[in-house]
CSV table of C-alpha atoms in Angstrom, one decimal:
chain,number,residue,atom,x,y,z
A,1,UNK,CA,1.5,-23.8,0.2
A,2,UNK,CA,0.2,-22.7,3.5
A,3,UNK,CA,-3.6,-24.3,4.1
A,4,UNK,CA,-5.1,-21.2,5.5
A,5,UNK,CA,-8.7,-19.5,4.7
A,6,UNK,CA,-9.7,-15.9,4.6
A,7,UNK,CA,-12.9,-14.5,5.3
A,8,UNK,CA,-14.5,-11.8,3.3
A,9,UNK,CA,-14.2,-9.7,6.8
A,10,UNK,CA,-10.4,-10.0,7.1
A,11,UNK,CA,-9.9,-9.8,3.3
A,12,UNK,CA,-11.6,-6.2,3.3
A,13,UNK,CA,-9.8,-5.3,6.5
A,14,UNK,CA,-6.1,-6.0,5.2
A,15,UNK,CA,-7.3,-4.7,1.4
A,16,UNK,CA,-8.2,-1.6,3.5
A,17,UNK,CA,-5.2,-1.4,5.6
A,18,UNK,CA,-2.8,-1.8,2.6
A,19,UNK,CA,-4.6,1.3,1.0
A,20,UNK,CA,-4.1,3.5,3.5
A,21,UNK,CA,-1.4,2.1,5.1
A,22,UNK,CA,1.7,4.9,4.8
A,23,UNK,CA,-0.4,6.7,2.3
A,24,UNK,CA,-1.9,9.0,4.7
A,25,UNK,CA,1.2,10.5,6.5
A,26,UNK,CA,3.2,10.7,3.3
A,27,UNK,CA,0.9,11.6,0.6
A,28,UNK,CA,-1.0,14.5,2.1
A,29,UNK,CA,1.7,17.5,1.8
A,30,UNK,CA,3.5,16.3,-1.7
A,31,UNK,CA,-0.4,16.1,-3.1
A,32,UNK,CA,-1.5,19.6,-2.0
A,33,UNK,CA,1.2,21.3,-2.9
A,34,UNK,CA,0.5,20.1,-6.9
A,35,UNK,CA,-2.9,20.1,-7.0
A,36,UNK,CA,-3.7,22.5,-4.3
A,37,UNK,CA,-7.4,22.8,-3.0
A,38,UNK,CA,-8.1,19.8,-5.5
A,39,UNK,CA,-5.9,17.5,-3.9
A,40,UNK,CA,-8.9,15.0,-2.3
A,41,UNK,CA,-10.3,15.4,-5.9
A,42,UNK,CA,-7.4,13.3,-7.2
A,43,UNK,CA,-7.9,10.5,-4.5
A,44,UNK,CA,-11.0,10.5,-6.0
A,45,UNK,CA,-10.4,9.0,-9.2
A,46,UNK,CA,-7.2,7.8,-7.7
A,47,UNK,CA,-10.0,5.2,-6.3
A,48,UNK,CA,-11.5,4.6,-9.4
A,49,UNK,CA,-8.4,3.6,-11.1
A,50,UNK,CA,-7.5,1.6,-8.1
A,51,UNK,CA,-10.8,-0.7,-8.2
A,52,UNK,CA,-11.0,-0.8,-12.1
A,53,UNK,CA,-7.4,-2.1,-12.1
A,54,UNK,CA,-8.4,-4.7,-9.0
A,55,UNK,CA,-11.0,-6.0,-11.2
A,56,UNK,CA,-8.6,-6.9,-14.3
A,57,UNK,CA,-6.0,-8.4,-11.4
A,58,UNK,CA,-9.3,-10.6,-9.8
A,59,UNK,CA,-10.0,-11.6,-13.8
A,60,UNK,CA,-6.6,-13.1,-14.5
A,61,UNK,CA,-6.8,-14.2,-11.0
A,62,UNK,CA,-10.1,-16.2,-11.9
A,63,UNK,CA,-8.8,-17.7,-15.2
A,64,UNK,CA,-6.4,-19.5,-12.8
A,65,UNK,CA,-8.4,-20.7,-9.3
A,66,UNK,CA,-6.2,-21.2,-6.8
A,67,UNK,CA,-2.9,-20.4,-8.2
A,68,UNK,CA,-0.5,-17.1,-7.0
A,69,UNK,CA,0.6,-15.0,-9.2
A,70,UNK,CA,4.3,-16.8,-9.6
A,71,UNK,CA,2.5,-20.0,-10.2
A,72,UNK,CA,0.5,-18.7,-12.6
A,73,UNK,CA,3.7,-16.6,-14.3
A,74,UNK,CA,5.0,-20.5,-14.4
A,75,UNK,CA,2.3,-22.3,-15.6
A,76,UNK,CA,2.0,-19.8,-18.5
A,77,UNK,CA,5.3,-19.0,-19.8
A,78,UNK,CA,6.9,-22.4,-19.0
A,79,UNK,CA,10.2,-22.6,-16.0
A,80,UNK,CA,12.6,-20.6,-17.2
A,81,UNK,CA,10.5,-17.8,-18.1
A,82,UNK,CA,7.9,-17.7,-15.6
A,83,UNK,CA,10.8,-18.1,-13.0
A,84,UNK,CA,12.2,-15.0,-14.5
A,85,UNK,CA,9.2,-12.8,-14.6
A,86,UNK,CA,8.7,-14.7,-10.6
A,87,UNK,CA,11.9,-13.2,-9.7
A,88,UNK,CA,10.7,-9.6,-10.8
A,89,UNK,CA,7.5,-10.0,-8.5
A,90,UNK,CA,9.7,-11.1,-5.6
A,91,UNK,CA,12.1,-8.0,-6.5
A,92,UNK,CA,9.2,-6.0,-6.3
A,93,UNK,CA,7.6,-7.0,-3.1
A,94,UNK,CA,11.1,-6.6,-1.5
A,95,UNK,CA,11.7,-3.5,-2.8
A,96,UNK,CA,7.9,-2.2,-1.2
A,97,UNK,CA,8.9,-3.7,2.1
A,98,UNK,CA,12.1,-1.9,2.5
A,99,UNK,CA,10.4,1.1,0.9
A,100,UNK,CA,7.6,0.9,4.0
A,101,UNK,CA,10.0,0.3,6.3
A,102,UNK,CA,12.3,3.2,5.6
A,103,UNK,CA,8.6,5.5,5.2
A,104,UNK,CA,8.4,4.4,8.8
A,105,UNK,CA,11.8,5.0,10.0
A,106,UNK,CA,12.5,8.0,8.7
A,107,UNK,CA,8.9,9.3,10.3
A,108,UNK,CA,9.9,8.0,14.0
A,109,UNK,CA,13.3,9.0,13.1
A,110,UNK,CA,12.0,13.0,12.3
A,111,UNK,CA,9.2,13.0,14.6
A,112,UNK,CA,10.0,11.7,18.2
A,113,UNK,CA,13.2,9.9,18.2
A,114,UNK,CA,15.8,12.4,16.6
A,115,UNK,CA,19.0,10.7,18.1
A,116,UNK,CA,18.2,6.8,17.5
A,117,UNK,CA,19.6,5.5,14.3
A,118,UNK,CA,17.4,4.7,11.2
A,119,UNK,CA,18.5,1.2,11.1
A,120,UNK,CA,17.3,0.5,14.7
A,121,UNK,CA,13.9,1.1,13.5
A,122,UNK,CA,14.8,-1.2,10.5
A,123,UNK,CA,15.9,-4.5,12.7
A,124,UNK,CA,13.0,-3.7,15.3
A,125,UNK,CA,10.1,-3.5,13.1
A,126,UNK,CA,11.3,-6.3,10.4
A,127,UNK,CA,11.7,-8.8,13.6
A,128,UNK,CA,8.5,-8.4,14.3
A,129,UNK,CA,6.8,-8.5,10.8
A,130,UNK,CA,9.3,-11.8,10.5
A,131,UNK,CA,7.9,-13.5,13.2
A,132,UNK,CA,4.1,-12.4,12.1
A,133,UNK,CA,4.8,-14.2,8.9
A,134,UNK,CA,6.5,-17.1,10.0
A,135,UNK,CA,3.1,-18.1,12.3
A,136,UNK,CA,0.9,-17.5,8.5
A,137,UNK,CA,-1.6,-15.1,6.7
A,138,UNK,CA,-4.3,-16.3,9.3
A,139,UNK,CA,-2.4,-14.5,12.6
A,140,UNK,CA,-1.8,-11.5,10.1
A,141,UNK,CA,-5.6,-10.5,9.0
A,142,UNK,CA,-6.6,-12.0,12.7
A,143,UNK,CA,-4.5,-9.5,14.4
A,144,UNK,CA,-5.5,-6.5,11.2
A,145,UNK,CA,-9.1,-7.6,11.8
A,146,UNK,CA,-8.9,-6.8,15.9
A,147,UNK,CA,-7.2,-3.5,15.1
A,148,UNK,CA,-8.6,-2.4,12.3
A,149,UNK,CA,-12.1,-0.8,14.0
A,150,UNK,CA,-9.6,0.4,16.7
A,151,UNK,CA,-7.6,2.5,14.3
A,152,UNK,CA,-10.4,4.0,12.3
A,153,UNK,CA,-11.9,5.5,15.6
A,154,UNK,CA,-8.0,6.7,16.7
A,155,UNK,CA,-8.2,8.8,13.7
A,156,UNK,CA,-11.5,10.1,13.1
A,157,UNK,CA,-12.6,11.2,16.0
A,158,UNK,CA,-9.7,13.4,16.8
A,159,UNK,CA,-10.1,15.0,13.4
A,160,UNK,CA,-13.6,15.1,13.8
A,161,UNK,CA,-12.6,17.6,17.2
A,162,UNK,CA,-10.5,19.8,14.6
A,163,UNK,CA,-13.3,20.5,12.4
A,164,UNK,CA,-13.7,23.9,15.2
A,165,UNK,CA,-10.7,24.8,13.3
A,166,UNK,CA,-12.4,24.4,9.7
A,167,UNK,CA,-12.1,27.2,7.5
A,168,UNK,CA,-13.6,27.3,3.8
A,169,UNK,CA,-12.0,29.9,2.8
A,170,UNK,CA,-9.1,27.4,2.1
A,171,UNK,CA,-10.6,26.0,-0.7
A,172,UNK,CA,-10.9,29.3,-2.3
A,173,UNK,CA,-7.2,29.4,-3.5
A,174,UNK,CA,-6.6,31.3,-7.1
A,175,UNK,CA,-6.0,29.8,-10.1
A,176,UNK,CA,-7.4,27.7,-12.6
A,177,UNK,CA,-8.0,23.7,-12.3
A,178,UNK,CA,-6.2,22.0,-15.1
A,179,UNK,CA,-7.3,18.6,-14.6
A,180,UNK,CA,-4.7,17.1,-17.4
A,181,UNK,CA,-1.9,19.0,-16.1
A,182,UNK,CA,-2.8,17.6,-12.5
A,183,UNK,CA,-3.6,14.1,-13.3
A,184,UNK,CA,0.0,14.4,-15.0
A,185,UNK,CA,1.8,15.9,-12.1
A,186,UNK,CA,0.1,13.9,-9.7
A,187,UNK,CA,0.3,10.1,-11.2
A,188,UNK,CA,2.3,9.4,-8.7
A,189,UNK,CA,-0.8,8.8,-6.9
A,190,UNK,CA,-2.1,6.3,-8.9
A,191,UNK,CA,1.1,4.0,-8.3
A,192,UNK,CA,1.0,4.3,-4.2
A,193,UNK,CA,-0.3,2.8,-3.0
A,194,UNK,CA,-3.0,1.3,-5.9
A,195,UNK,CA,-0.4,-0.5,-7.9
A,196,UNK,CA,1.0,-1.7,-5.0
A,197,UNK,CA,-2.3,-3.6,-4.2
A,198,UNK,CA,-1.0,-6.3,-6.8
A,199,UNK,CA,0.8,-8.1,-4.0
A,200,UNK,CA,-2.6,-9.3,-3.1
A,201,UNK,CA,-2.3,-12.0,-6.1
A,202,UNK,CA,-0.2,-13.7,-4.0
A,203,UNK,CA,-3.4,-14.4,-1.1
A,204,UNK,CA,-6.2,-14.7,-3.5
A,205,UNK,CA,-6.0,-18.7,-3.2
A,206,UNK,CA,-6.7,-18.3,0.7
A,207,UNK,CA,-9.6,-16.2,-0.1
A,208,UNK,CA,-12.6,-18.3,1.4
A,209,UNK,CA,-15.3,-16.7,0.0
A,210,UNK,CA,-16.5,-13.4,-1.9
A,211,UNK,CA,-13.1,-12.5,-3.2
A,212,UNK,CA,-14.5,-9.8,-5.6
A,213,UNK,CA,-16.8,-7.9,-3.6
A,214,UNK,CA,-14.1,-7.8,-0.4
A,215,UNK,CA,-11.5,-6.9,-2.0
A,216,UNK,CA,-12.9,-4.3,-4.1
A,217,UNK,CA,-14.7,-2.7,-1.0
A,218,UNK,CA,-11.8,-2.7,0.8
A,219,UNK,CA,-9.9,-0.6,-1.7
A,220,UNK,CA,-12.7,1.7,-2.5
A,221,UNK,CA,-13.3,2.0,1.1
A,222,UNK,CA,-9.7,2.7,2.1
A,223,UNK,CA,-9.4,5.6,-0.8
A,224,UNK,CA,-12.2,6.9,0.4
A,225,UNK,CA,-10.3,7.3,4.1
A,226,UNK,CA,-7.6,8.7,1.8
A,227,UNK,CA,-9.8,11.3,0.0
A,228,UNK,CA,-11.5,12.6,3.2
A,229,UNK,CA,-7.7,12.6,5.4
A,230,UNK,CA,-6.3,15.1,2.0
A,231,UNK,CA,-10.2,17.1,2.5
A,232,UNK,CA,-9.9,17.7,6.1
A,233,UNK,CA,-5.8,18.8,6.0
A,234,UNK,CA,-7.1,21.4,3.6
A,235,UNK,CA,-9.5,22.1,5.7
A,236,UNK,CA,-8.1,22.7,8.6
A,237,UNK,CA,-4.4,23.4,7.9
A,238,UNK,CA,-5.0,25.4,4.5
A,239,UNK,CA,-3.4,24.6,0.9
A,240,UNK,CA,-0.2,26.9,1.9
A,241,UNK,CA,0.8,25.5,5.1
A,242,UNK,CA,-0.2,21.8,4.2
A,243,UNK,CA,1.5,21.9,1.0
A,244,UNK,CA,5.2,23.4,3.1
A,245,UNK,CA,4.9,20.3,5.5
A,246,UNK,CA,6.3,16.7,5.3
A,247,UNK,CA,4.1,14.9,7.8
A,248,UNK,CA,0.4,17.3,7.5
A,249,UNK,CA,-1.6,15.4,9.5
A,250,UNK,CA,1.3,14.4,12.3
A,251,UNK,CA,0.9,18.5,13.0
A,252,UNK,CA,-3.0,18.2,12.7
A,253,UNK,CA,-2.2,15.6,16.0
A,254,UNK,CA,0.0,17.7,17.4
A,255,UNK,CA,-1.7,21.3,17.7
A,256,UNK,CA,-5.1,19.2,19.0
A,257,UNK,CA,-6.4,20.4,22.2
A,258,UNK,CA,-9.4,18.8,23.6
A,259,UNK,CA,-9.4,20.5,27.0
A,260,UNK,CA,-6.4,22.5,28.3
A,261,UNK,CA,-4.9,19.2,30.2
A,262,UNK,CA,-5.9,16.7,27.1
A,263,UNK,CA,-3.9,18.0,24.1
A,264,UNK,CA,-0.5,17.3,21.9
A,265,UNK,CA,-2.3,13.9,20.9
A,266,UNK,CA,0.4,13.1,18.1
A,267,UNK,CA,1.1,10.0,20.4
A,268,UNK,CA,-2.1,8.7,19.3
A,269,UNK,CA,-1.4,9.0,15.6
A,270,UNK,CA,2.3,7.7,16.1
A,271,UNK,CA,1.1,4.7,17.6
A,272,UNK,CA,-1.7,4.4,14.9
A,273,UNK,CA,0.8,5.0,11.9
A,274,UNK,CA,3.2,2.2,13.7
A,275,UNK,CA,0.5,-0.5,14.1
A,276,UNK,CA,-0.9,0.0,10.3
A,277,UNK,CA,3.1,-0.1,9.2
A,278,UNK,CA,3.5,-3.3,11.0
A,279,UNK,CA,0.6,-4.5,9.2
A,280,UNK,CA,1.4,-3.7,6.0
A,281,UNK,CA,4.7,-4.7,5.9
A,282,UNK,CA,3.7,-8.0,7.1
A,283,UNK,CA,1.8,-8.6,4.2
A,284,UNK,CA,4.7,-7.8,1.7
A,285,UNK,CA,7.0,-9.5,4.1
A,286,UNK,CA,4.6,-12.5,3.4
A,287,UNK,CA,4.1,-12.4,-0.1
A,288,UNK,CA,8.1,-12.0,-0.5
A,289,UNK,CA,8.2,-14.9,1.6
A,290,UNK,CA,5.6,-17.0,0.2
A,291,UNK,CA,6.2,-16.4,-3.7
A,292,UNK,CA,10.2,-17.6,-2.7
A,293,UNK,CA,8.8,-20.7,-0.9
A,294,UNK,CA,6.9,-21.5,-3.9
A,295,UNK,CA,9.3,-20.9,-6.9
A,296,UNK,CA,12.4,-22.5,-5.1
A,297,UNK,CA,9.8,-25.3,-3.3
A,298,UNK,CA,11.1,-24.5,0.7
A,299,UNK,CA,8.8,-25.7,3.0
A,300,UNK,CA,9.9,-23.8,5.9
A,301,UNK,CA,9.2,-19.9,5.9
A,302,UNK,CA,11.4,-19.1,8.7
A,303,UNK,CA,14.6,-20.2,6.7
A,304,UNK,CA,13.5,-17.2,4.3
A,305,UNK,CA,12.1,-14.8,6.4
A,306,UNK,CA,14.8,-14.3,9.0
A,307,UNK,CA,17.3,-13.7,6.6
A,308,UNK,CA,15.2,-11.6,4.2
A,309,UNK,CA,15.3,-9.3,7.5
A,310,UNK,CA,18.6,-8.1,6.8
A,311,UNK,CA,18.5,-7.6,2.9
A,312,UNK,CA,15.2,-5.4,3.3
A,313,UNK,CA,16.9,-3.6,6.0
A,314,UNK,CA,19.7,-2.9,4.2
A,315,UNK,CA,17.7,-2.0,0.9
A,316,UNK,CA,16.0,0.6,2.8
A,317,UNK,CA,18.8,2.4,3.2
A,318,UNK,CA,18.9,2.8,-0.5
A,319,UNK,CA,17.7,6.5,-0.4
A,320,UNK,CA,19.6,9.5,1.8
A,321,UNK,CA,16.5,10.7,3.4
A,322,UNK,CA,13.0,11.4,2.7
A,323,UNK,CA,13.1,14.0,0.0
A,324,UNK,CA,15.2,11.9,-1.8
A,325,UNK,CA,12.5,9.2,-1.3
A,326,UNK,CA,9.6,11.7,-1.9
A,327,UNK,CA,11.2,13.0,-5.2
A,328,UNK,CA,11.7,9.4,-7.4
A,329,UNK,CA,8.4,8.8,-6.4
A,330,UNK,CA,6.7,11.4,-8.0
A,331,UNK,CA,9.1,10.9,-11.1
A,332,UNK,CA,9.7,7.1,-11.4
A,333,UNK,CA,6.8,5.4,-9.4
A,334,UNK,CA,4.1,5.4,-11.6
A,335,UNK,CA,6.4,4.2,-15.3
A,336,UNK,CA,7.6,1.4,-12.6
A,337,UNK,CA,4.5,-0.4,-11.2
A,338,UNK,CA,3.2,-0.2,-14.4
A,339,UNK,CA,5.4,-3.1,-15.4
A,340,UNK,CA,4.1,-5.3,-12.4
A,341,UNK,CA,0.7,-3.8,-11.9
A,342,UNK,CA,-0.3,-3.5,-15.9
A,343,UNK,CA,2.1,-5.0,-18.6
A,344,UNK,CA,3.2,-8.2,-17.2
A,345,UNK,CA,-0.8,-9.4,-15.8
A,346,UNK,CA,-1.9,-8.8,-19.4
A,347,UNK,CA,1.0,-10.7,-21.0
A,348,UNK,CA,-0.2,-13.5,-18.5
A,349,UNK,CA,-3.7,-12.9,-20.2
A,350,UNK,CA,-2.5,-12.9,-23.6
A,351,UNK,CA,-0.7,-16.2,-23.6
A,352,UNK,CA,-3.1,-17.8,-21.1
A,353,UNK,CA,-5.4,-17.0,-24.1
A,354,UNK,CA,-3.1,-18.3,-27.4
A,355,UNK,CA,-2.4,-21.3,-25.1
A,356,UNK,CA,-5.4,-22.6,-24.6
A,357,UNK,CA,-6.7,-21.4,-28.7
A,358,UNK,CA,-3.8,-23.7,-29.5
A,359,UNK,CA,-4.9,-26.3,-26.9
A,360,UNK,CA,-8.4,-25.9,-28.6
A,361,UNK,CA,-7.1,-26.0,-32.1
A,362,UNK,CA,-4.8,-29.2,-31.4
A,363,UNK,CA,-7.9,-31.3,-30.0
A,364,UNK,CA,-9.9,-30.2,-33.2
A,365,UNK,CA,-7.1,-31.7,-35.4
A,366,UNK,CA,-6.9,-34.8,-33.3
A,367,UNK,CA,-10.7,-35.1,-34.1
């Protein structure tokens, strides 16, 4: 395994990143449109959920210093069975990666480069995030922890110049909150990108210090970025108009007008939504790459990680364009992850346990 260290800084700033990540271009429109003016209320316990299920990933985590979460799927269920449930993690981070990618693609493909093919964004992007992983997870959260303040002021402060467009009155929509009927329609929520954060079993063991706190922080921290982006669209754009758009807050950027010479700032945004892309599809690029390197015992990431370019590529194809993407998320997501993100980790618990009872039990009879 790779011998890097983490600080608690650059743990919270990729933990962050992750979070928000594509979740702030995609999610907005899709989430407004079911729940309406309470849309940054589900972020809210969106977040909760997101740091109480952290805390049982950092527990199995802790059980097993040092270890991934393919070594410890091994070192539980024996070879052949931990390779197998390794497999499905490795599926899984692939299947993210290409899902990111295409999120991205199909947002430069809509947005400012209509007559450029999808996979062009696919190759150029994935080259990047290759080479990023081939030089470690030290040159990833270096270059996340540089950009990261950068980033947050991109977005807020031009947001903070629409608030002259604020209008309360769009939180005064009819009807009637139903919150099991919108915690049911909008679980899709819970699944991106909180169950995605599982990945981050794979860097725990380069965590130097204050694992918990960090990466708990980071997540709260990044829903809470999430909750107030979904409060301000509704804000400013309304629950009707925000809830009939695909990209909200690319149109938030767009209509901006500082001065009557500073204005159409989507550029800004476009730039911001590539960087925090490239970041977080360099993480699941890495953890792809790592948990292969460590279940098939390669020593060299590049002779995984240039190839694995092409298969993500191609898997992000998978979907015919974005409302096909946007519609088996909000169907299947949420039933999915809960495999990775729930079912398996507390397997892992419950034979970690029995193993070491009959460990216990065993040295009591030898006695």
């Amino acid at each position: 395994m790779e011998h890097a260290k983490l600080s608690a800084w650059q743990l919270f700033n990729l933990s962050m990143i992750f979070v928000i990540g594509t979740s702030y271009i995609l999610l907005p429109g899709g989430l407004i449109a079911d729940a309406k003016q309470y849309g940054w209320l589900v972020f809210v316990w969106a977040t909760l959920y997101g740091v109480v299920l952290a805390g049982f990933w950092l527990y199995l985590s802790s059980k097993f210093p040092g270890l991934s979460i393919v070594q410890i799927a091994v070192q539980v269920l024996g070879k052949w069975a931990g390779g197998l449930v390794s497999l499905l993690y490795i599926l899984l981070f692939i299947q993210i990666a290409s899902w990111v990618t295409r999120n991205m693609s199909d947002f430069m493909h809509i947005n400012l480069m209509p007559r450029t093919p999808v996979p062009v964004f696919h190759i150029m992007i994935l080259c990047v995030c290759a080479y990023a992983v081939v030089k470690g997870i030290e040159s990833i959260a270096m270059t996340c922890e540089l950009l990261s303040v950068l980033l947050f002021l991109l977005f807020w402060i031009p947001m903070a110049v629409m608030l002259k467009e604020w209008d309360w009155g769009n939180f005064m929509v009819p009807g009637v909150f139903h919150p099991l009927e919108t915690f049911l329609n909008t679980r899709y929520v819970l699944a991106f990108p909180f169950m995605e954060v599982v990945c981050f079993m794979m860097i725990f063991p380069f965590a130097e210090r204050r694992l918990k706190f960090s990466f708990l922080s980071g997540i709260a921290f990044g829903g809470m970025n999430l909750t107030l982006g979904i409060y301000f669209t509704i804000g400013i754009l309304g629950v009707d108009r925000a809830s009939h758009l695909v990209y909200p807050v690319f149109i938030i950027f767009r209509e901006m007008e500082f001065t009557n010479f500073i204005e159409h700032l989507e550029s800004l945004l476009s730039i911001n939504i590539l960087l925090i892309v490239c970041m977080k599809l360099s993480l699941l690029f890495y953890c792809a790459v790592l948990a292969i390197c460590q279940l098939f015992e390669i020593k060299q990431r590049a002779f995984v990680a240039y190839p694995l370019i092409w298969i993500i590529s191609a898997y992000a194809l998978l979907f015919t364009n974005i409302i096909e993407n946007v519609e088996w998320t909000k169907k299947y997501l949420f039933e999915y992850y809960t495999l990775y993100a729930i079912l398996i980790p507390a397997i892992l618990i419950v034979f970690a346990r029995m193993r070491k009872k009959g460990q216990f039990q065993g040295k009591e009879t030898m006695t």
